[in-house]
Amino acid sequence: MLTAVQREILQSLINLYRKSKCTSVKCESIADLMGRNSGTIRNQMQSLRSLGLVQGVPGPRGGYKPTLEAYHTLNIENDPCEIHVPIYVNGAIVSDISVNKIEFTSILRPGDCEATISVLGDIKQLDLDDTIKIGPTPVNNLTVDGTIIGRDDVDNVLLIKTKNIISIPNVKLRDIATQQIKSITPQMQLTDICKILSENNQIGAPIVDDDNNILGVIRYSDIIDAVAANKMDGTAEEFMRESVVTARDNISLSNGMTLLLQNDVTALILLDKNNEIYGIVSFNDMLKRLLDSSN
């Protein structure tokens, strides 16, 4: 069983190993981080090495690196050099720390919920009462907002009073898109477009040329503008929006919502792996999927 000092040394090694992009760490660097004598760290490293928790790296640029068993000993499930879960403190991202594990200690109400966060990196730079945002995490896109109310520097754990807990379903946009949509030619009249949209239950349609290049998109709201202007005899190219945003059909719901926000649009045209039009997905489609997941 490790002593408290050995656990702190091992955690500091892992933190520095990750911060250095997975290159070996010298005892002096660990001593500086912990505020201890480098000779003490060097002696403890021999013990940790005999336990199979660290590996020595020879040479002028050598030092130590943690073994897989070190991660298991500290209950770190993933290699920190491969997976990064972002942490934002007081609105700014902290680039040199990441989340390893999130455990909720109470979930009666989001406002009363507390969570323990196992962190990779130096948490001494974080203070009590700092506002914190964690995530999104891989797979389930979990995001946690709250306030730091506790900090354990030995086990590298934060205690968070949560404010919001959000999880976006891990689904692909192709699963919620309107597929096999009808395309529109630039010269098609609005009355004919209305018929196509109605018959095919489409919220909009891409405008394509003879070579199937996407020139723009036209939606119900654009047709309403034409009606308001008393120009129903107009054509698609007169009322189409040229700022078309396309995405691969396998993009996630989370990334799709980000694209809508960044480009200030309400729908995406999805393309398959051959760059052929797969379908169209709207903000309403995404919102409905989010609401379905919360019921």
PDB file of C-alpha atoms in Angstrom:
ATOM      1  CA  MET A   1       0.000   0.000   0.000  1.00  0.00           C
ATOM      2  CA  LEU A   2       1.367   3.405  -0.946  1.00  0.00           C
ATOM      3  CA  THR A   3       2.048   6.107   1.591  1.00  0.00           C
ATOM      4  CA  ALA A   4       0.502   9.552   1.161  1.00  0.00           C
ATOM      5  CA  VAL A   5       3.860  10.924  -0.002  1.00  0.00           C
ATOM      6  CA  GLN A   6       4.279   8.151  -2.579  1.00  0.00           C
ATOM      7  CA  ARG A   7       0.786   8.745  -3.930  1.00  0.00           C
ATOM      8  CA  GLU A   8       1.480  12.460  -4.238  1.00  0.00           C
ATOM      9  CA  ILE A   9       4.787  11.781  -6.026  1.00  0.00           C
ATOM     10  CA  LEU A  10       3.128   9.336  -8.407  1.00  0.00           C
ATOM     11  CA  GLN A  11       0.279  11.750  -9.125  1.00  0.00           C
ATOM     12  CA  SER A  12       2.768  14.592  -9.690  1.00  0.00           C
ATOM     13  CA  LEU A  13       4.738  12.382 -12.082  1.00  0.00           C
ATOM     14  CA  ILE A  14       1.607  11.614 -14.098  1.00  0.00           C
ATOM     15  CA  ASN A  15       0.637  15.287 -14.158  1.00  0.00           C
ATOM     16  CA  LEU A  16       4.072  16.361 -15.419  1.00  0.00           C
ATOM     17  CA  TYR A  17       4.255  13.432 -17.849  1.00  0.00           C
ATOM     18  CA  ARG A  18       1.029  14.539 -19.438  1.00  0.00           C
ATOM     19  CA  LYS A  19       2.028  18.222 -19.444  1.00  0.00           C
ATOM     20  CA  SER A  20       5.321  17.368 -21.192  1.00  0.00           C
ATOM     21  CA  LYS A  21       3.463  15.543 -24.013  1.00  0.00           C
ATOM     22  CA  CYS A  22       4.421  12.144 -22.580  1.00  0.00           C
ATOM     23  CA  THR A  23       8.185  12.597 -22.279  1.00  0.00           C
ATOM     24  CA  SER A  24      10.184  11.442 -19.264  1.00  0.00           C
ATOM     25  CA  VAL A  25      10.168  13.585 -16.125  1.00  0.00           C
ATOM     26  CA  LYS A  26      13.162  14.399 -13.930  1.00  0.00           C
ATOM     27  CA  CYS A  27      13.068  14.151 -10.145  1.00  0.00           C
ATOM     28  CA  GLU A  28      13.938  17.845  -9.905  1.00  0.00           C
ATOM     29  CA  SER A  29      10.745  18.753 -11.768  1.00  0.00           C
ATOM     30  CA  ILE A  30       8.648  16.676  -9.371  1.00  0.00           C
ATOM     31  CA  ALA A  31      10.436  18.227  -6.397  1.00  0.00           C
ATOM     32  CA  ASP A  32       9.738  21.732  -7.689  1.00  0.00           C
ATOM     33  CA  LEU A  33       6.056  20.931  -8.165  1.00  0.00           C
ATOM     34  CA  MET A  34       5.695  19.417  -4.695  1.00  0.00           C
ATOM     35  CA  GLY A  35       7.987  21.872  -2.887  1.00  0.00           C
ATOM     36  CA  ARG A  36      10.234  19.058  -1.613  1.00  0.00           C
ATOM     37  CA  ASN A  37      13.899  18.093  -1.748  1.00  0.00           C
ATOM     38  CA  SER A  38      14.920  16.343  -4.978  1.00  0.00           C
ATOM     39  CA  GLY A  39      16.933  13.767  -2.972  1.00  0.00           C
ATOM     40  CA  THR A  40      13.759  12.704  -1.158  1.00  0.00           C
ATOM     41  CA  ILE A  41      11.950  12.316  -4.461  1.00  0.00           C
ATOM     42  CA  ARG A  42      14.829  10.285  -5.903  1.00  0.00           C
ATOM     43  CA  ASN A  43      14.784   7.880  -2.944  1.00  0.00           C
ATOM     44  CA  GLN A  44      11.023   7.395  -3.208  1.00  0.00           C
ATOM     45  CA  MET A  45      11.335   6.805  -6.962  1.00  0.00           C
ATOM     46  CA  GLN A  46      13.450   3.737  -6.259  1.00  0.00           C
ATOM     47  CA  SER A  47      10.658   2.321  -4.122  1.00  0.00           C
ATOM     48  CA  LEU A  48       8.033   3.131  -6.758  1.00  0.00           C
ATOM     49  CA  ARG A  49      10.239   1.530  -9.395  1.00  0.00           C
ATOM     50  CA  SER A  50      10.521  -1.680  -7.370  1.00  0.00           C
ATOM     51  CA  LEU A  51       6.708  -1.729  -7.157  1.00  0.00           C
ATOM     52  CA  GLY A  52       6.478  -1.527 -10.939  1.00  0.00           C
ATOM     53  CA  LEU A  53       4.768   1.873 -10.863  1.00  0.00           C
ATOM     54  CA  VAL A  54       7.456   3.919 -12.606  1.00  0.00           C
ATOM     55  CA  GLN A  55       9.988   3.209 -15.299  1.00  0.00           C
ATOM     56  CA  GLY A  56      13.426   4.794 -15.500  1.00  0.00           C
ATOM     57  CA  VAL A  57      14.549   6.340 -18.786  1.00  0.00           C
ATOM     58  CA  PRO A  58      18.385   6.536 -19.180  1.00  0.00           C
ATOM     59  CA  GLY A  59      20.347   9.259 -20.935  1.00  0.00           C
ATOM     60  CA  PRO A  60      20.859  13.011 -20.573  1.00  0.00           C
ATOM     61  CA  ARG A  61      17.183  13.633 -21.322  1.00  0.00           C
ATOM     62  CA  GLY A  62      16.074  10.730 -19.202  1.00  0.00           C
ATOM     63  CA  GLY A  63      14.044  10.610 -16.053  1.00  0.00           C
ATOM     64  CA  TYR A  64      10.932   8.656 -15.114  1.00  0.00           C
ATOM     65  CA  LYS A  65       7.580   7.858 -16.655  1.00  0.00           C
ATOM     66  CA  PRO A  66       4.545   6.128 -15.118  1.00  0.00           C
ATOM     67  CA  THR A  67       3.662   2.569 -16.023  1.00  0.00           C
ATOM     68  CA  LEU A  68       0.189   1.294 -16.843  1.00  0.00           C
ATOM     69  CA  GLU A  69       0.019  -0.104 -13.311  1.00  0.00           C
ATOM     70  CA  ALA A  70       0.497   3.429 -11.954  1.00  0.00           C
ATOM     71  CA  TYR A  71      -2.707   4.535 -13.667  1.00  0.00           C
ATOM     72  CA  HIS A  72      -4.549   1.534 -12.245  1.00  0.00           C
ATOM     73  CA  THR A  73      -3.199   2.184  -8.759  1.00  0.00           C
ATOM     74  CA  LEU A  74      -4.512   5.758  -8.796  1.00  0.00           C
ATOM     75  CA  ASN A  75      -7.767   4.657 -10.456  1.00  0.00           C
ATOM     76  CA  ILE A  76      -6.945   6.506 -13.666  1.00  0.00           C
ATOM     77  CA  GLU A  77      -8.748   4.566 -16.361  1.00  0.00           C
ATOM     78  CA  ASN A  78      -7.377   6.147 -19.523  1.00  0.00           C
ATOM     79  CA  ASP A  79      -3.995   7.155 -20.865  1.00  0.00           C
ATOM     80  CA  PRO A  80      -3.977  10.953 -20.340  1.00  0.00           C
ATOM     81  CA  CYS A  81      -1.876  11.422 -23.479  1.00  0.00           C
ATOM     82  CA  GLU A  82      -4.711  10.140 -25.675  1.00  0.00           C
ATOM     83  CA  ILE A  83      -7.948  11.542 -24.223  1.00  0.00           C
ATOM     84  CA  HIS A  84      -8.528  15.120 -23.144  1.00  0.00           C
ATOM     85  CA  VAL A  85     -11.674  16.304 -21.390  1.00  0.00           C
ATOM     86  CA  PRO A  86     -11.510  20.099 -21.165  1.00  0.00           C
ATOM     87  CA  ILE A  87     -11.906  22.135 -17.990  1.00  0.00           C
ATOM     88  CA  TYR A  88     -12.906  25.801 -17.991  1.00  0.00           C
ATOM     89  CA  VAL A  89     -12.280  27.824 -14.821  1.00  0.00           C
ATOM     90  CA  ASN A  90     -13.877  31.244 -14.424  1.00  0.00           C
ATOM     91  CA  GLY A  91     -14.701  31.175 -18.122  1.00  0.00           C
ATOM     92  CA  ALA A  92     -11.172  30.380 -19.408  1.00  0.00           C
ATOM     93  CA  ILE A  93      -9.935  26.975 -20.535  1.00  0.00           C
ATOM     94  CA  VAL A  94      -7.139  25.433 -18.482  1.00  0.00           C
ATOM     95  CA  SER A  95      -5.035  23.682 -21.107  1.00  0.00           C
ATOM     96  CA  ASP A  96      -2.744  21.602 -18.890  1.00  0.00           C
ATOM     97  CA  ILE A  97      -5.368  19.675 -16.884  1.00  0.00           C
ATOM     98  CA  SER A  98      -8.016  17.180 -17.908  1.00  0.00           C
ATOM     99  CA  VAL A  99     -10.740  15.058 -16.343  1.00  0.00           C
ATOM    100  CA  ASN A 100     -10.286  11.369 -15.689  1.00  0.00           C
ATOM    101  CA  LYS A 101     -13.468  10.424 -13.831  1.00  0.00           C
ATOM    102  CA  ILE A 102     -16.750  12.047 -12.765  1.00  0.00           C
ATOM    103  CA  GLU A 103     -18.798  10.593  -9.917  1.00  0.00           C
ATOM    104  CA  PHE A 104     -22.047  12.113  -8.635  1.00  0.00           C
ATOM    105  CA  THR A 105     -22.470  11.852  -4.883  1.00  0.00           C
ATOM    106  CA  SER A 106     -26.064  13.121  -4.897  1.00  0.00           C
ATOM    107  CA  ILE A 107     -28.529  13.605  -7.749  1.00  0.00           C
ATOM    108  CA  LEU A 108     -31.790  14.638  -6.101  1.00  0.00           C
ATOM    109  CA  ARG A 109     -31.884  17.948  -7.980  1.00  0.00           C
ATOM    110  CA  PRO A 110     -29.260  19.532 -10.264  1.00  0.00           C
ATOM    111  CA  GLY A 111     -29.023  22.525  -7.917  1.00  0.00           C
ATOM    112  CA  ASP A 112     -28.340  20.262  -4.903  1.00  0.00           C
ATOM    113  CA  CYS A 113     -26.078  17.784  -6.659  1.00  0.00           C
ATOM    114  CA  GLU A 114     -22.419  17.326  -5.768  1.00  0.00           C
ATOM    115  CA  ALA A 115     -19.794  15.589  -7.884  1.00  0.00           C
ATOM    116  CA  THR A 116     -16.260  14.370  -7.249  1.00  0.00           C
ATOM    117  CA  ILE A 117     -13.946  14.962 -10.201  1.00  0.00           C
ATOM    118  CA  SER A 118     -10.715  12.977 -10.573  1.00  0.00           C
ATOM    119  CA  VAL A 119      -8.324  15.282 -12.427  1.00  0.00           C
ATOM    120  CA  LEU A 120      -5.155  14.780 -14.447  1.00  0.00           C
ATOM    121  CA  GLY A 121      -2.828  17.733 -13.960  1.00  0.00           C
ATOM    122  CA  ASP A 122      -1.877  20.217 -11.261  1.00  0.00           C
ATOM    123  CA  ILE A 123      -5.059  21.187  -9.415  1.00  0.00           C
ATOM    124  CA  LYS A 124      -3.200  23.490  -7.012  1.00  0.00           C
ATOM    125  CA  GLN A 125      -3.808  26.273  -9.538  1.00  0.00           C
ATOM    126  CA  LEU A 126      -7.556  25.959  -8.818  1.00  0.00           C
ATOM    127  CA  ASP A 127      -9.146  27.669  -5.825  1.00  0.00           C
ATOM    128  CA  LEU A 128     -12.287  27.154  -3.781  1.00  0.00           C
ATOM    129  CA  ASP A 129     -15.299  29.100  -5.073  1.00  0.00           C
ATOM    130  CA  ASP A 130     -13.906  29.134  -8.637  1.00  0.00           C
ATOM    131  CA  THR A 131     -16.639  28.545 -11.191  1.00  0.00           C
ATOM    132  CA  ILE A 132     -15.888  25.485 -13.274  1.00  0.00           C
ATOM    133  CA  LYS A 133     -17.199  23.876 -16.447  1.00  0.00           C
ATOM    134  CA  ILE A 134     -16.205  20.321 -17.329  1.00  0.00           C
ATOM    135  CA  GLY A 135     -16.662  18.697 -20.703  1.00  0.00           C
ATOM    136  CA  PRO A 136     -18.018  17.738 -23.052  1.00  0.00           C
ATOM    137  CA  THR A 137     -16.848  14.199 -22.351  1.00  0.00           C
ATOM    138  CA  PRO A 138     -16.305  11.587 -25.070  1.00  0.00           C
ATOM    139  CA  VAL A 139     -19.187   9.312 -26.096  1.00  0.00           C
ATOM    140  CA  ASN A 140     -22.026  10.817 -24.009  1.00  0.00           C
ATOM    141  CA  ASN A 141     -21.081  14.517 -24.404  1.00  0.00           C
ATOM    142  CA  LEU A 142     -21.638  15.189 -20.698  1.00  0.00           C
ATOM    143  CA  THR A 143     -21.097  18.774 -19.501  1.00  0.00           C
ATOM    144  CA  VAL A 144     -21.087  19.800 -15.835  1.00  0.00           C
ATOM    145  CA  ASP A 145     -21.215  23.412 -14.593  1.00  0.00           C
ATOM    146  CA  GLY A 146     -20.694  24.353 -10.975  1.00  0.00           C
ATOM    147  CA  THR A 147     -18.463  25.731  -8.230  1.00  0.00           C
ATOM    148  CA  ILE A 148     -15.399  24.183  -6.589  1.00  0.00           C
ATOM    149  CA  ILE A 149     -16.168  23.551  -2.915  1.00  0.00           C
ATOM    150  CA  GLY A 150     -13.351  21.114  -2.080  1.00  0.00           C
ATOM    151  CA  ARG A 151      -9.877  20.067  -3.260  1.00  0.00           C
ATOM    152  CA  ASP A 152      -7.719  17.029  -2.408  1.00  0.00           C
ATOM    153  CA  ASP A 153      -4.161  17.635  -3.654  1.00  0.00           C
ATOM    154  CA  VAL A 154      -2.957  14.132  -2.740  1.00  0.00           C
ATOM    155  CA  ASP A 155      -5.560  12.186  -4.720  1.00  0.00           C
ATOM    156  CA  ASN A 156      -6.028  15.006  -7.275  1.00  0.00           C
ATOM    157  CA  VAL A 157      -9.764  15.219  -6.708  1.00  0.00           C
ATOM    158  CA  LEU A 158     -12.130  18.195  -6.843  1.00  0.00           C
ATOM    159  CA  LEU A 159     -15.506  18.407  -5.120  1.00  0.00           C
ATOM    160  CA  ILE A 160     -18.006  20.332  -7.224  1.00  0.00           C
ATOM    161  CA  LYS A 161     -21.351  21.871  -6.293  1.00  0.00           C
ATOM    162  CA  THR A 162     -23.168  21.487  -9.582  1.00  0.00           C
ATOM    163  CA  LYS A 163     -25.373  24.080 -11.221  1.00  0.00           C
ATOM    164  CA  ASN A 164     -26.182  22.372 -14.531  1.00  0.00           C
ATOM    165  CA  ILE A 165     -25.716  18.855 -15.878  1.00  0.00           C
ATOM    166  CA  ILE A 166     -26.242  18.415 -19.603  1.00  0.00           C
ATOM    167  CA  SER A 167     -25.790  15.332 -21.783  1.00  0.00           C
ATOM    168  CA  ILE A 168     -26.336  15.443 -25.554  1.00  0.00           C
ATOM    169  CA  PRO A 169     -27.332  12.076 -27.108  1.00  0.00           C
ATOM    170  CA  ASN A 170     -24.554  10.354 -29.032  1.00  0.00           C
ATOM    171  CA  VAL A 171     -26.457  10.094 -32.316  1.00  0.00           C
ATOM    172  CA  LYS A 172     -25.482  10.863 -35.895  1.00  0.00           C
ATOM    173  CA  LEU A 173     -27.294  13.537 -37.875  1.00  0.00           C
ATOM    174  CA  ARG A 174     -28.055  11.015 -40.625  1.00  0.00           C
ATOM    175  CA  ASP A 175     -30.325   9.226 -38.154  1.00  0.00           C
ATOM    176  CA  ILE A 176     -32.603  12.264 -37.739  1.00  0.00           C
ATOM    177  CA  ALA A 177     -32.275  13.868 -41.189  1.00  0.00           C
ATOM    178  CA  THR A 178     -34.904  14.038 -43.919  1.00  0.00           C
ATOM    179  CA  GLN A 179     -33.408  11.710 -46.532  1.00  0.00           C
ATOM    180  CA  GLN A 180     -33.675  11.428 -50.309  1.00  0.00           C
ATOM    181  CA  ILE A 181     -34.594  15.079 -50.619  1.00  0.00           C
ATOM    182  CA  LYS A 182     -35.579  16.614 -53.915  1.00  0.00           C
ATOM    183  CA  SER A 183     -33.168  19.168 -55.344  1.00  0.00           C
ATOM    184  CA  ILE A 184     -34.237  22.367 -57.075  1.00  0.00           C
ATOM    185  CA  THR A 185     -32.899  24.004 -60.244  1.00  0.00           C
ATOM    186  CA  PRO A 186     -32.068  27.726 -60.136  1.00  0.00           C
ATOM    187  CA  GLN A 187     -34.797  28.615 -62.675  1.00  0.00           C
ATOM    188  CA  MET A 188     -37.633  26.732 -60.986  1.00  0.00           C
ATOM    189  CA  GLN A 189     -40.573  28.956 -60.011  1.00  0.00           C
ATOM    190  CA  LEU A 190     -41.598  29.316 -56.390  1.00  0.00           C
ATOM    191  CA  THR A 191     -45.047  27.814 -56.984  1.00  0.00           C
ATOM    192  CA  ASP A 192     -43.420  24.599 -58.246  1.00  0.00           C
ATOM    193  CA  ILE A 193     -40.986  24.604 -55.311  1.00  0.00           C
ATOM    194  CA  CYS A 194     -43.890  24.825 -52.846  1.00  0.00           C
ATOM    195  CA  LYS A 195     -45.441  21.764 -54.456  1.00  0.00           C
ATOM    196  CA  ILE A 196     -42.208  19.774 -54.227  1.00  0.00           C
ATOM    197  CA  LEU A 197     -41.622  20.693 -50.585  1.00  0.00           C
ATOM    198  CA  SER A 198     -45.202  19.852 -49.659  1.00  0.00           C
ATOM    199  CA  GLU A 199     -45.316  16.526 -51.495  1.00  0.00           C
ATOM    200  CA  ASN A 200     -41.994  15.366 -50.055  1.00  0.00           C
ATOM    201  CA  ASN A 201     -42.440  16.791 -46.549  1.00  0.00           C
ATOM    202  CA  GLN A 202     -39.244  18.854 -46.799  1.00  0.00           C
ATOM    203  CA  ILE A 203     -38.412  21.952 -44.798  1.00  0.00           C
ATOM    204  CA  GLY A 204     -36.220  23.164 -47.621  1.00  0.00           C
ATOM    205  CA  ALA A 205     -34.229  22.078 -50.634  1.00  0.00           C
ATOM    206  CA  PRO A 206     -30.731  22.584 -52.053  1.00  0.00           C
ATOM    207  CA  ILE A 207     -30.386  24.508 -55.326  1.00  0.00           C
ATOM    208  CA  VAL A 208     -28.068  22.623 -57.712  1.00  0.00           C
ATOM    209  CA  ASP A 209     -26.683  23.303 -61.193  1.00  0.00           C
ATOM    210  CA  ASP A 210     -26.381  20.856 -64.085  1.00  0.00           C
ATOM    211  CA  ASP A 211     -23.230  19.362 -62.564  1.00  0.00           C
ATOM    212  CA  ASN A 212     -24.998  18.796 -59.225  1.00  0.00           C
ATOM    213  CA  ASN A 213     -22.987  21.518 -57.490  1.00  0.00           C
ATOM    214  CA  ILE A 214     -24.835  23.109 -54.575  1.00  0.00           C
ATOM    215  CA  LEU A 215     -25.462  26.784 -55.316  1.00  0.00           C
ATOM    216  CA  GLY A 216     -27.670  27.592 -52.372  1.00  0.00           C
ATOM    217  CA  VAL A 217     -30.658  26.501 -50.334  1.00  0.00           C
ATOM    218  CA  ILE A 218     -34.276  27.621 -50.212  1.00  0.00           C
ATOM    219  CA  ARG A 219     -36.596  27.143 -47.247  1.00  0.00           C
ATOM    220  CA  TYR A 220     -40.190  27.832 -46.309  1.00  0.00           C
ATOM    221  CA  SER A 221     -39.148  31.101 -44.671  1.00  0.00           C
ATOM    222  CA  ASP A 222     -37.656  32.292 -47.981  1.00  0.00           C
ATOM    223  CA  ILE A 223     -40.903  31.511 -49.763  1.00  0.00           C
ATOM    224  CA  ILE A 224     -42.837  33.433 -47.094  1.00  0.00           C
ATOM    225  CA  ASP A 225     -40.599  36.425 -47.847  1.00  0.00           C
ATOM    226  CA  ALA A 226     -41.521  36.078 -51.522  1.00  0.00           C
ATOM    227  CA  VAL A 227     -45.230  35.957 -50.689  1.00  0.00           C
ATOM    228  CA  ALA A 228     -44.873  39.055 -48.521  1.00  0.00           C
ATOM    229  CA  ALA A 229     -43.183  40.812 -51.444  1.00  0.00           C
ATOM    230  CA  ASN A 230     -45.937  39.595 -53.826  1.00  0.00           C
ATOM    231  CA  LYS A 231     -43.340  37.812 -56.005  1.00  0.00           C
ATOM    232  CA  MET A 232     -44.618  34.246 -56.244  1.00  0.00           C
ATOM    233  CA  ASP A 233     -43.747  34.329 -59.914  1.00  0.00           C
ATOM    234  CA  GLY A 234     -40.076  34.553 -58.911  1.00  0.00           C
ATOM    235  CA  THR A 235     -37.482  31.780 -59.274  1.00  0.00           C
ATOM    236  CA  ALA A 236     -35.343  29.833 -56.852  1.00  0.00           C
ATOM    237  CA  GLU A 237     -32.163  31.767 -57.630  1.00  0.00           C
ATOM    238  CA  GLU A 238     -33.892  35.050 -56.720  1.00  0.00           C
ATOM    239  CA  PHE A 239     -34.760  33.951 -53.181  1.00  0.00           C
ATOM    240  CA  MET A 240     -32.235  31.235 -52.357  1.00  0.00           C
ATOM    241  CA  ARG A 241     -29.635  31.663 -49.640  1.00  0.00           C
ATOM    242  CA  GLU A 242     -26.120  31.271 -50.972  1.00  0.00           C
ATOM    243  CA  SER A 243     -24.559  30.709 -47.545  1.00  0.00           C
ATOM    244  CA  VAL A 244     -25.003  26.945 -47.577  1.00  0.00           C
ATOM    245  CA  VAL A 245     -23.480  24.939 -44.734  1.00  0.00           C
ATOM    246  CA  THR A 246     -22.765  21.285 -45.510  1.00  0.00           C
ATOM    247  CA  ALA A 247     -21.590  18.496 -43.215  1.00  0.00           C
ATOM    248  CA  ARG A 248     -20.823  14.796 -43.433  1.00  0.00           C
ATOM    249  CA  ASP A 249     -23.799  12.572 -42.730  1.00  0.00           C
ATOM    250  CA  ASN A 250     -21.920  10.862 -39.867  1.00  0.00           C
ATOM    251  CA  ILE A 251     -21.381  14.076 -37.891  1.00  0.00           C
ATOM    252  CA  SER A 252     -22.637  13.923 -34.312  1.00  0.00           C
ATOM    253  CA  LEU A 253     -25.642  15.811 -32.987  1.00  0.00           C
ATOM    254  CA  SER A 254     -23.371  17.839 -30.708  1.00  0.00           C
ATOM    255  CA  ASN A 255     -21.072  18.917 -33.539  1.00  0.00           C
ATOM    256  CA  GLY A 256     -24.067  19.632 -35.762  1.00  0.00           C
ATOM    257  CA  MET A 257     -25.519  22.026 -33.194  1.00  0.00           C
ATOM    258  CA  THR A 258     -22.138  23.742 -32.965  1.00  0.00           C
ATOM    259  CA  LEU A 259     -22.081  24.195 -36.754  1.00  0.00           C
ATOM    260  CA  LEU A 260     -25.535  25.797 -36.707  1.00  0.00           C
ATOM    261  CA  LEU A 261     -24.455  28.220 -33.995  1.00  0.00           C
ATOM    262  CA  GLN A 262     -21.121  29.120 -35.569  1.00  0.00           C
ATOM    263  CA  ASN A 263     -22.645  29.781 -38.992  1.00  0.00           C
ATOM    264  CA  ASP A 264     -25.929  31.335 -37.794  1.00  0.00           C
ATOM    265  CA  VAL A 265     -28.077  28.993 -39.915  1.00  0.00           C
ATOM    266  CA  THR A 266     -31.110  26.839 -39.129  1.00  0.00           C
ATOM    267  CA  ALA A 267     -30.394  23.803 -41.319  1.00  0.00           C
ATOM    268  CA  LEU A 268     -27.513  21.707 -42.643  1.00  0.00           C
ATOM    269  CA  ILE A 269     -27.189  19.873 -45.951  1.00  0.00           C
ATOM    270  CA  LEU A 270     -25.670  16.446 -45.300  1.00  0.00           C
ATOM    271  CA  LEU A 271     -23.268  14.786 -47.744  1.00  0.00           C
ATOM    272  CA  ASP A 272     -22.311  11.103 -47.891  1.00  0.00           C
ATOM    273  CA  LYS A 273     -18.773   9.751 -48.335  1.00  0.00           C
ATOM    274  CA  ASN A 274     -19.058  10.290 -52.103  1.00  0.00           C
ATOM    275  CA  ASN A 275     -20.008  13.958 -51.611  1.00  0.00           C
ATOM    276  CA  GLU A 276     -23.528  13.202 -52.821  1.00  0.00           C
ATOM    277  CA  ILE A 277     -26.461  14.888 -51.070  1.00  0.00           C
ATOM    278  CA  TYR A 278     -27.714  12.582 -48.309  1.00  0.00           C
ATOM    279  CA  GLY A 279     -30.413  14.752 -46.756  1.00  0.00           C
ATOM    280  CA  ILE A 280     -31.229  17.861 -44.787  1.00  0.00           C
ATOM    281  CA  VAL A 281     -31.464  18.362 -41.029  1.00  0.00           C
ATOM    282  CA  SER A 282     -32.903  21.414 -39.301  1.00  0.00           C
ATOM    283  CA  PHE A 283     -32.578  23.016 -35.897  1.00  0.00           C
ATOM    284  CA  ASN A 284     -36.089  21.739 -35.117  1.00  0.00           C
ATOM    285  CA  ASP A 285     -34.985  18.177 -35.944  1.00  0.00           C
ATOM    286  CA  MET A 286     -32.098  18.490 -33.502  1.00  0.00           C
ATOM    287  CA  LEU A 287     -34.245  20.095 -30.807  1.00  0.00           C
ATOM    288  CA  LYS A 288     -36.862  17.338 -31.122  1.00  0.00           C
ATOM    289  CA  ARG A 289     -34.155  14.676 -30.677  1.00  0.00           C
ATOM    290  CA  LEU A 290     -32.904  16.425 -27.547  1.00  0.00           C
ATOM    291  CA  LEU A 291     -36.417  16.630 -26.093  1.00  0.00           C
ATOM    292  CA  ASP A 292     -37.078  12.965 -26.912  1.00  0.00           C
ATOM    293  CA  SER A 293     -33.961  11.940 -24.975  1.00  0.00           C
ATOM    294  CA  SER A 294     -35.069  13.851 -21.871  1.00  0.00           C
ATOM    295  CA  ASN A 295     -38.479  12.136 -21.661  1.00  0.00           C
TER     296      ASN A 295
END
